[in-house]
Amino acid sequence: MKYIKLLPCFFLFLSCSSKTSDENRNINKNQLDIITEHYNITVSVDLSNRLNQKLYPKAVSDTEIINMVAENMFPKILNHKRTMNQLDLFTIGFINKKQINAYNVNTERMSIDFSKFKTQAQRIDYIRNSYQNEKKIFIKEFNKLYDNAVQKPYGSDIWTYFQQGIDDFVVKKEVNSTKTGNRILTNKYRNILILLTDGYIETIFNNKEYDLTAAEIVEFRKKYLQSGEKSLESFLQKNPDFKIRPVTNPLLEDLEILVLELYDRTDTNAGASVHPTDLEIMKVIWTDWLKCSKVKKWELYPKSSNKVETEKIILRFLGV
């Protein structure tokens, strides 16, 4: 994996200089417009029975992933290609908003917003005096949410979340521009959703058009093997009944989705119990669904074997 060299010194962030190197900005062909991208990162967690470690053991827990994202906010993510005026936003999203009241969580504690500062001096003061404490509060509040969900898991309807829950907080489309001399300075957001789920999509409707249950994957495998098809993708296109109905939320066109911790129930200590595996089928159906739903960009990964692997996947997706 190729890494972009990061600014190692804390004081570079604190600098009040407005000088920015050409490699750290996107300049148009007329050398007049400078576009700076800021991160709007939402981490949404499937708080269903997938949290049960006895049923679905994992090497990396959701709490460790959240901690990983929080620890990389500053300086790695915040300082990436910028030394001042960062507008980044980090938030915990809810697939099922009823979980907010059910688990008595404070959503304000699960959001760190660098765009709220009007001046660089305020941002510097926050980094120096408040950030570390707010980061601890961020992690602590998620841990409280997670612990409650383990004791009493709620359903997580991912299809409906994509259709209705992906709103203008998850996807910030506004672009702010200012003119300095003959140059236009533009700030825009790069909207990213990190989705932690096992990949089995279940809804209260129990409708094949909206979910992807273990039973449906078993049926897909059976008919695929009977068909003699050599390609899972080709079989899916010829058998659209196995497809998930596309989402019609236009905001997805400006959203990048990183799906982590897909859990293969056909994976055993001795290896795969059957082929094609649940994971292989899951990836094909998810890919078709996200493509037909016009998601801007996506990547799908199975459960990681260690924290280092997970961190590399996240930072590579972010381009950091």
Coordinates of C-alpha atoms in Angstrom, one line a residue, residues 120-274:
Q120 CA -8.4 29.4 12.7
A121 CA -7.5 30.8 16.2
Q122 CA -10.7 29.1 17.6
R123 CA -9.8 25.8 15.9
I124 CA -6.3 25.9 17.3
D125 CA -7.6 26.7 20.8
Y126 CA -10.0 23.7 20.5
I127 CA -7.1 21.3 19.4
R128 CA -4.9 22.5 22.3
N129 CA -7.4 22.6 25.1
S130 CA -10.6 20.6 24.3
Y131 CA -10.1 18.0 21.5
Q132 CA -8.5 15.2 23.5
N133 CA -11.3 15.3 26.1
E134 CA -14.1 15.5 23.5
K135 CA -12.5 12.5 21.7
K136 CA -12.7 10.5 25.0
I137 CA -16.3 11.5 25.4
F138 CA -17.0 10.5 21.8
I139 CA -15.6 7.0 22.4
K140 CA -17.2 6.6 25.8
E141 CA -20.7 7.5 24.5
F142 CA -20.3 5.0 21.6
N143 CA -19.2 2.3 24.1
K144 CA -22.3 3.0 26.2
L145 CA -24.4 2.6 23.0
Y146 CA -22.6 -0.6 22.1
D147 CA -22.9 -2.2 25.5
N148 CA -26.6 -1.5 25.7
A149 CA -27.1 -2.9 22.2
V150 CA -25.3 -6.1 23.1
Q151 CA -27.7 -6.6 26.0
K152 CA -30.8 -5.7 23.9
P153 CA -30.1 -5.7 20.2
Y154 CA -32.5 -3.9 17.9
G155 CA -33.2 -4.6 14.2
S156 CA -31.2 -2.6 11.7
D157 CA -33.1 -2.2 8.4
I158 CA -30.2 -1.1 6.1
W159 CA -32.4 -0.8 3.0
T160 CA -34.7 1.7 4.7
Y161 CA -31.6 3.5 6.1
F162 CA -30.2 4.0 2.6
Q163 CA -33.6 5.2 1.3
Q164 CA -34.6 7.5 4.2
G165 CA -31.8 7.7 6.7
I166 CA -29.1 9.0 4.3
D167 CA -30.0 12.7 4.6
D168 CA -28.4 16.0 4.2
F169 CA -26.4 15.5 7.4
V170 CA -24.8 12.3 6.0
V171 CA -24.3 13.9 2.6
K172 CA -23.4 17.6 2.7
K173 CA -23.7 19.0 -0.8
E174 CA -23.2 22.6 -0.1
V175 CA -20.1 24.3 -1.6
N176 CA -18.8 27.6 -0.1
S177 CA -16.7 29.9 -2.2
T178 CA -14.8 33.1 -1.6
K179 CA -13.0 35.3 -4.0
T180 CA -9.4 36.5 -3.3
G181 CA -8.1 38.8 -6.1
N182 CA -8.6 36.8 -9.3
R183 CA -8.8 33.5 -7.6
I184 CA -11.9 31.6 -6.3
L185 CA -11.3 29.6 -3.2
T186 CA -13.9 26.7 -2.9
N187 CA -14.5 24.4 0.1
K188 CA -16.5 21.2 -0.5
Y189 CA -17.2 18.0 1.4
R190 CA -16.2 14.5 0.6
N191 CA -19.0 12.4 2.0
I192 CA -18.1 9.0 3.4
L193 CA -20.1 6.4 5.2
I194 CA -18.3 3.6 7.0
L195 CA -20.9 0.9 7.5
L196 CA -20.3 -1.9 10.0
T197 CA -22.6 -4.9 9.2
D198 CA -22.5 -8.6 8.7
G199 CA -24.0 -8.3 5.2
Y200 CA -27.2 -10.2 5.8
I201 CA -29.9 -7.6 5.2
E202 CA -33.1 -8.3 7.1
T203 CA -36.3 -6.3 7.2
I204 CA -39.6 -6.5 9.1
F205 CA -41.2 -7.0 5.7
N206 CA -39.4 -10.3 5.1
N207 CA -39.6 -9.4 1.4
K208 CA -37.0 -10.7 -1.0
E209 CA -37.0 -7.3 -2.9
Y210 CA -35.6 -5.5 0.2
D211 CA -33.5 -7.9 2.1
L212 CA -30.8 -10.6 1.8
T213 CA -31.3 -13.3 4.4
A214 CA -29.3 -16.4 5.0
A215 CA -32.2 -18.4 3.5
E216 CA -32.1 -16.4 0.3
I217 CA -28.4 -17.0 0.0
V218 CA -28.9 -20.7 0.4
E219 CA -31.6 -20.6 -2.3
F220 CA -29.3 -18.6 -4.6
R221 CA -26.5 -21.1 -4.2
K222 CA -28.7 -24.1 -4.8
K223 CA -30.2 -22.7 -8.1
Y224 CA -26.8 -21.4 -9.2
L225 CA -25.2 -24.8 -8.9
Q226 CA -28.2 -26.4 -10.7
S227 CA -27.9 -23.8 -13.5
G228 CA -24.4 -24.8 -14.6
E229 CA -23.4 -21.1 -14.9
K230 CA -19.8 -20.3 -14.4
S231 CA -20.2 -16.7 -13.2
L232 CA -22.1 -15.6 -10.2
E233 CA -22.6 -12.2 -11.8
S234 CA -24.0 -13.7 -15.0
F235 CA -26.4 -15.9 -13.0
L236 CA -27.7 -12.9 -11.0
Q237 CA -28.4 -10.9 -14.2
K238 CA -30.3 -13.8 -15.6
N239 CA -32.2 -14.3 -12.3
P240 CA -33.2 -10.8 -11.2
D241 CA -35.5 -12.2 -8.5
F242 CA -32.4 -12.5 -6.3
K243 CA -31.6 -8.8 -6.7
I244 CA -32.2 -6.2 -4.0
R245 CA -34.5 -3.5 -5.1
P246 CA -32.4 -0.4 -5.9
V247 CA -32.7 2.6 -3.5
T248 CA -34.0 5.8 -5.1
N249 CA -32.3 8.3 -2.8
P250 CA -30.4 10.8 -5.0
L251 CA -28.0 11.7 -2.2
L252 CA -26.3 8.3 -2.8
E253 CA -24.8 9.8 -5.9
D254 CA -22.5 11.9 -3.8
L255 CA -21.7 9.3 -1.1
E256 CA -18.8 6.9 -0.8
I257 CA -19.5 3.7 1.2
L258 CA -17.0 1.5 2.9
V259 CA -18.7 -1.7 4.1
L260 CA -16.7 -3.6 6.8
E261 CA -17.0 -6.8 8.7
L262 CA -19.1 -8.9 6.3
Y263 CA -19.5 -12.2 8.1
D264 CA -19.4 -15.5 6.2
R265 CA -21.5 -18.0 8.1
T266 CA -20.2 -20.8 5.8
D267 CA -16.6 -20.1 7.0
T268 CA -15.5 -22.7 9.6
N269 CA -12.3 -23.5 11.4
A270 CA -11.6 -26.1 8.8
G271 CA -12.4 -23.7 5.9
A272 CA -15.4 -23.1 3.7
S273 CA -18.2 -25.5 4.3
V274 CA -19.7 -25.0 0.9

